[in-house]
């Protein structure tokens, strides 16, 4: 059985868009990565054209963090030398077929109760007489802290972890996809062996053995490993004699809020590793009191752009932005609050900070306003070692000190790097290209959270998007950079669904971040979660593509009144078109053509804040009428207005492949392109056209008006 979440992502009829409000910031953060050994363009990196499709090879710039699990068929032994170091040996896999007794591991509780050891287990500078076993292929020396929902663990997450752990192939709750391994424990006089056996989407048998001498052995019989996992042997907090690189003090009381008033700041290197730690001491402990649910306070360190920043919202959410890795939108051990101190940890490779003297800005924020700032003078020296290892290539007899960590990760597509490669090869820019649709033929991290996403870019128009300051006519036009997921995966297996996905992501170039005037005030009731109409919004298609019940590809649905106060959603989900409101915002309809529409208030059962309503259901609700005048009243008139608007759009198609394009892949891209061009024409009533073929010679720079 395919796990539920994964089934949703792979289901060709289900569209899960990753184009949320933080996407632009995440893409910039990923693009800020500057590896220690910069990639130099080679002949194999040069884009080539095949039948109108650009073919590129992945590299460390456009698809970083490609580090697949590679320990299958091996056994690793870590022999304890002393409280800080281990001698490593590596050999073929040896599995003990006598698994021992099954262990009742409660997934919701994250671990078994304590398992008593028949000996005292020495572990770093401490010892243990009991262990806790989790279904996430891990042993803890103390009762585990609350689990993480991180989709991919980085080396930083592992190094910053706060609990003592022994894990041959650590996963997260999110990566389990509601399937858990069978767990067994075998206890003898001088060893305890834990076995995790999973037969499902992931298929593996992994064993971890600990001994009375303090040795640890991992054995891997792995057929299909999780998309992301980690090897971890960690004593708890990694504090290893931090070397202070710089300090600053500020006792002037600059901020009116003591929790944002910086008293001191410091930068340290932990244990001479590549782990950097910033400490920001404030005049009072942090509290969310007085913050609205969507309001936030933040602490930032500016070494490179974007800054290293922790935001904490009034509703308890936090978001940690790490240059080179992106946004961690869930609690991360690398960013934490301890009383009056805010601690931010990061790796050298994220900041790409060169050895030498640096002036580093440390700031606190109340929303987008700086509350306090100090300048930290730091003398940075290069690290002598990395916190992470490469277990598959380590030589037997190697001695390792401190925590032993290795994160196995899917590559992360850097859409900005792809665009730079295209611009280096051809004279293309935002005035000649409206969007770039990128299809890897390998899995990237998007498989863990979405079917596709779009950066949106800047179409060079005004008064269509409320919360994106980079969308305006006076700014440079930039294309929408669209990660369309793995070619042949999920939505991309079927032409109709692939076209729907493309229409949705291209739609984000103009849609859907709007307000309306309601009862004299500006309201985001149509899209409270941003980016997509709410499920309760009536968004019938202006022009049918598949049926008379077609609704907007962006979200919402088609509702019919079955009796006063009762409304039915369309019998099947049929979101293949654009609504008149969509067409107005896209510049393909005049305000006078936008027919009044409505939304359902206080629906029973409740309808969600974004995407599509469940099909074929009836809801009791209060109907609220909406007109285009309400949108114009809140947003202003779109400029330029139809018909003096662009109506021909160019989308470049890119295949990212390590092995060269197969003819079947080019044929599949051709099928998607044809279906997309046709669906876009139909959904816009032939008012708009998309050109997807590229010959290497872009058309003349377009004017803002295309008739």
PDB file of N, CA and C in Angstrom, residues 30-42 44-45 57-67 324 349 409-414 417-418 420-421 442 656:
ATOM      1  N   UNK A  30      18.217  29.589  -0.977  1.00  0.00           N
ATOM      2  CA  UNK A  30      18.906  28.467  -1.617  1.00  0.00           C
ATOM      3  C   UNK A  30      19.942  28.982  -2.611  1.00  0.00           C
ATOM      4  N   UNK A  31      19.590  30.018  -3.346  1.00  0.00           N
ATOM      5  CA  UNK A  31      20.501  30.549  -4.355  1.00  0.00           C
ATOM      6  C   UNK A  31      21.701  31.247  -3.729  1.00  0.00           C
ATOM      7  N   UNK A  32      21.624  31.571  -2.434  1.00  0.00           N
ATOM      8  CA  UNK A  32      22.738  32.235  -1.762  1.00  0.00           C
ATOM      9  C   UNK A  32      23.870  31.273  -1.447  1.00  0.00           C
ATOM     10  N   UNK A  33      23.670  29.975  -1.665  1.00  0.00           N
ATOM     11  CA  UNK A  33      24.694  28.982  -1.343  1.00  0.00           C
ATOM     12  C   UNK A  33      25.932  29.203  -2.191  1.00  0.00           C
ATOM     13  N   UNK A  34      27.053  29.204  -1.534  1.00  0.00           N
ATOM     14  CA  UNK A  34      28.335  29.322  -2.223  1.00  0.00           C
ATOM     15  C   UNK A  34      29.249  28.208  -1.713  1.00  0.00           C
ATOM     16  N   UNK A  35      29.332  27.095  -2.438  1.00  0.00           N
ATOM     17  CA  UNK A  35      30.120  25.959  -1.966  1.00  0.00           C
ATOM     18  C   UNK A  35      31.585  26.326  -1.753  1.00  0.00           C
ATOM     19  N   UNK A  36      32.249  25.551  -0.868  1.00  0.00           N
ATOM     20  CA  UNK A  36      33.668  25.800  -0.599  1.00  0.00           C
ATOM     21  C   UNK A  36      34.499  25.660  -1.864  1.00  0.00           C
ATOM     22  N   UNK A  37      34.106  24.706  -2.719  1.00  0.00           N
ATOM     23  CA  UNK A  37      34.787  24.540  -4.009  1.00  0.00           C
ATOM     24  C   UNK A  37      33.823  24.969  -5.111  1.00  0.00           C
ATOM     25  N   UNK A  38      33.870  26.221  -5.539  1.00  0.00           N
ATOM     26  CA  UNK A  38      32.882  26.716  -6.510  1.00  0.00           C
ATOM     27  C   UNK A  38      32.883  25.892  -7.787  1.00  0.00           C
ATOM     28  N   UNK A  39      31.690  25.661  -8.291  1.00  0.00           N
ATOM     29  CA  UNK A  39      31.549  24.892  -9.529  1.00  0.00           C
ATOM     30  C   UNK A  39      32.042  25.724 -10.704  1.00  0.00           C
ATOM     31  N   UNK A  40      32.801  25.073 -11.562  1.00  0.00           N
ATOM     32  CA  UNK A  40      33.255  25.735 -12.787  1.00  0.00           C
ATOM     33  C   UNK A  40      32.527  25.115 -13.973  1.00  0.00           C
ATOM     34  N   UNK A  41      31.972  25.959 -14.775  1.00  0.00           N
ATOM     35  CA  UNK A  41      31.180  25.472 -15.906  1.00  0.00           C
ATOM     36  C   UNK A  41      32.043  24.613 -16.820  1.00  0.00           C
ATOM     37  N   UNK A  42      31.501  23.476 -17.193  1.00  0.00           N
ATOM     38  CA  UNK A  42      32.167  22.574 -18.119  1.00  0.00           C
ATOM     39  C   UNK A  42      31.319  22.458 -19.372  1.00  0.00           C
ATOM     40  N   UNK A  44      29.786  20.004 -20.434  1.00  0.00           N
ATOM     41  CA  UNK A  44      28.560  19.250 -20.180  1.00  0.00           C
ATOM     42  C   UNK A  44      27.488  20.109 -19.529  1.00  0.00           C
ATOM     43  N   UNK A  45      27.861  21.300 -19.022  1.00  0.00           N
ATOM     44  CA  UNK A  45      26.885  22.192 -18.406  1.00  0.00           C
ATOM     45  C   UNK A  45      26.208  23.097 -19.426  1.00  0.00           C
ATOM     46  N   UNK A  57      22.294  19.517 -17.768  1.00  0.00           N
ATOM     47  CA  UNK A  57      22.761  18.530 -16.802  1.00  0.00           C
ATOM     48  C   UNK A  57      22.725  19.146 -15.402  1.00  0.00           C
ATOM     49  N   UNK A  58      22.340  18.359 -14.393  1.00  0.00           N
ATOM     50  CA  UNK A  58      22.382  18.878 -13.019  1.00  0.00           C
ATOM     51  C   UNK A  58      23.825  19.009 -12.542  1.00  0.00           C
ATOM     52  N   UNK A  59      24.055  19.983 -11.685  1.00  0.00           N
ATOM     53  CA  UNK A  59      25.362  20.139 -11.059  1.00  0.00           C
ATOM     54  C   UNK A  59      25.163  20.680  -9.650  1.00  0.00           C
ATOM     55  N   UNK A  60      26.267  20.994  -8.985  1.00  0.00           N
ATOM     56  CA  UNK A  60      26.180  21.402  -7.583  1.00  0.00           C
ATOM     57  C   UNK A  60      25.579  22.786  -7.413  1.00  0.00           C
ATOM     58  N   UNK A  61      25.369  23.502  -8.527  1.00  0.00           N
ATOM     59  CA  UNK A  61      24.753  24.825  -8.436  1.00  0.00           C
ATOM     60  C   UNK A  61      23.242  24.759  -8.678  1.00  0.00           C
ATOM     61  N   UNK A  62      22.826  24.061  -9.726  1.00  0.00           N
ATOM     62  CA  UNK A  62      21.391  24.049 -10.043  1.00  0.00           C
ATOM     63  C   UNK A  62      20.629  22.930  -9.335  1.00  0.00           C
ATOM     64  N   UNK A  63      21.339  21.963  -8.753  1.00  0.00           N
ATOM     65  CA  UNK A  63      20.670  20.886  -8.007  1.00  0.00           C
ATOM     66  C   UNK A  63      21.548  20.458  -6.835  1.00  0.00           C
ATOM     67  N   UNK A  64      21.778  21.367  -5.862  1.00  0.00           N
ATOM     68  CA  UNK A  64      22.658  21.029  -4.743  1.00  0.00           C
ATOM     69  C   UNK A  64      22.016  20.028  -3.783  1.00  0.00           C
ATOM     70  N   UNK A  65      22.846  19.536  -2.857  1.00  0.00           N
ATOM     71  CA  UNK A  65      22.433  18.649  -1.762  1.00  0.00           C
ATOM     72  C   UNK A  65      21.995  17.269  -2.246  1.00  0.00           C
ATOM     73  N   UNK A  66      22.527  16.830  -3.385  1.00  0.00           N
ATOM     74  CA  UNK A  66      22.207  15.496  -3.864  1.00  0.00           C
ATOM     75  C   UNK A  66      23.111  14.501  -3.137  1.00  0.00           C
ATOM     76  N   UNK A  67      22.575  13.875  -2.108  1.00  0.00           N
ATOM     77  CA  UNK A  67      23.373  12.956  -1.299  1.00  0.00           C
ATOM     78  C   UNK A  67      22.516  11.748  -0.928  1.00  0.00           C
ATOM     79  N   UNK A 324      21.536  29.406   1.749  1.00  0.00           N
ATOM     80  CA  UNK A 324      22.061  28.207   1.151  1.00  0.00           C
ATOM     81  C   UNK A 324      21.242  26.964   1.394  1.00  0.00           C
ATOM     82  N   UNK A 349      29.516  26.564   5.251  1.00  0.00           N
ATOM     83  CA  UNK A 349      29.126  26.483   3.846  1.00  0.00           C
ATOM     84  C   UNK A 349      27.867  27.277   3.554  1.00  0.00           C
ATOM     85  N   UNK A 409      20.223  13.209   1.624  1.00  0.00           N
ATOM     86  CA  UNK A 409      19.203  14.153   1.183  1.00  0.00           C
ATOM     87  C   UNK A 409      18.952  14.069  -0.310  1.00  0.00           C
ATOM     88  N   UNK A 410      17.725  14.407  -0.688  1.00  0.00           N
ATOM     89  CA  UNK A 410      17.384  14.596  -2.086  1.00  0.00           C
ATOM     90  C   UNK A 410      17.929  15.944  -2.558  1.00  0.00           C
ATOM     91  N   UNK A 411      18.277  16.071  -3.828  1.00  0.00           N
ATOM     92  CA  UNK A 411      18.713  17.375  -4.318  1.00  0.00           C
ATOM     93  C   UNK A 411      17.588  18.402  -4.237  1.00  0.00           C
ATOM     94  N   UNK A 412      17.979  19.658  -4.137  1.00  0.00           N
ATOM     95  CA  UNK A 412      17.041  20.782  -4.081  1.00  0.00           C
ATOM     96  C   UNK A 412      17.242  21.607  -5.347  1.00  0.00           C
ATOM     97  N   UNK A 413      16.202  21.759  -6.134  1.00  0.00           N
ATOM     98  CA  UNK A 413      16.339  22.489  -7.393  1.00  0.00           C
ATOM     99  C   UNK A 413      16.541  23.976  -7.129  1.00  0.00           C
ATOM    100  N   UNK A 414      17.608  24.525  -7.693  1.00  0.00           N
ATOM    101  CA  UNK A 414      17.875  25.958  -7.625  1.00  0.00           C
ATOM    102  C   UNK A 414      17.434  26.570  -8.953  1.00  0.00           C
ATOM    103  N   UNK A 417      19.589  29.338 -10.521  1.00  0.00           N
ATOM    104  CA  UNK A 417      20.804  28.891 -11.204  1.00  0.00           C
ATOM    105  C   UNK A 417      20.482  28.387 -12.602  1.00  0.00           C
ATOM    106  N   UNK A 418      19.348  27.694 -12.762  1.00  0.00           N
ATOM    107  CA  UNK A 418      18.932  27.252 -14.094  1.00  0.00           C
ATOM    108  C   UNK A 418      18.724  28.456 -15.001  1.00  0.00           C
ATOM    109  N   UNK A 420      20.096  31.397 -14.788  1.00  0.00           N
ATOM    110  CA  UNK A 420      21.389  31.993 -15.134  1.00  0.00           C
ATOM    111  C   UNK A 420      22.069  31.213 -16.258  1.00  0.00           C
ATOM    112  N   UNK A 421      21.939  29.884 -16.228  1.00  0.00           N
ATOM    113  CA  UNK A 421      22.525  29.084 -17.300  1.00  0.00           C
ATOM    114  C   UNK A 421      21.859  29.385 -18.644  1.00  0.00           C
ATOM    115  N   UNK A 442      14.735  13.216 -12.374  1.00  0.00           N
ATOM    116  CA  UNK A 442      15.113  12.548 -11.133  1.00  0.00           C
ATOM    117  C   UNK A 442      14.350  13.231  -9.990  1.00  0.00           C
ATOM    118  N   UNK A 656      16.008  18.724 -17.084  1.00  0.00           N
ATOM    119  CA  UNK A 656      17.240  18.591 -16.312  1.00  0.00           C
ATOM    120  C   UNK A 656      17.519  17.101 -16.150  1.00  0.00           C
TER     121      UNK A 656
END
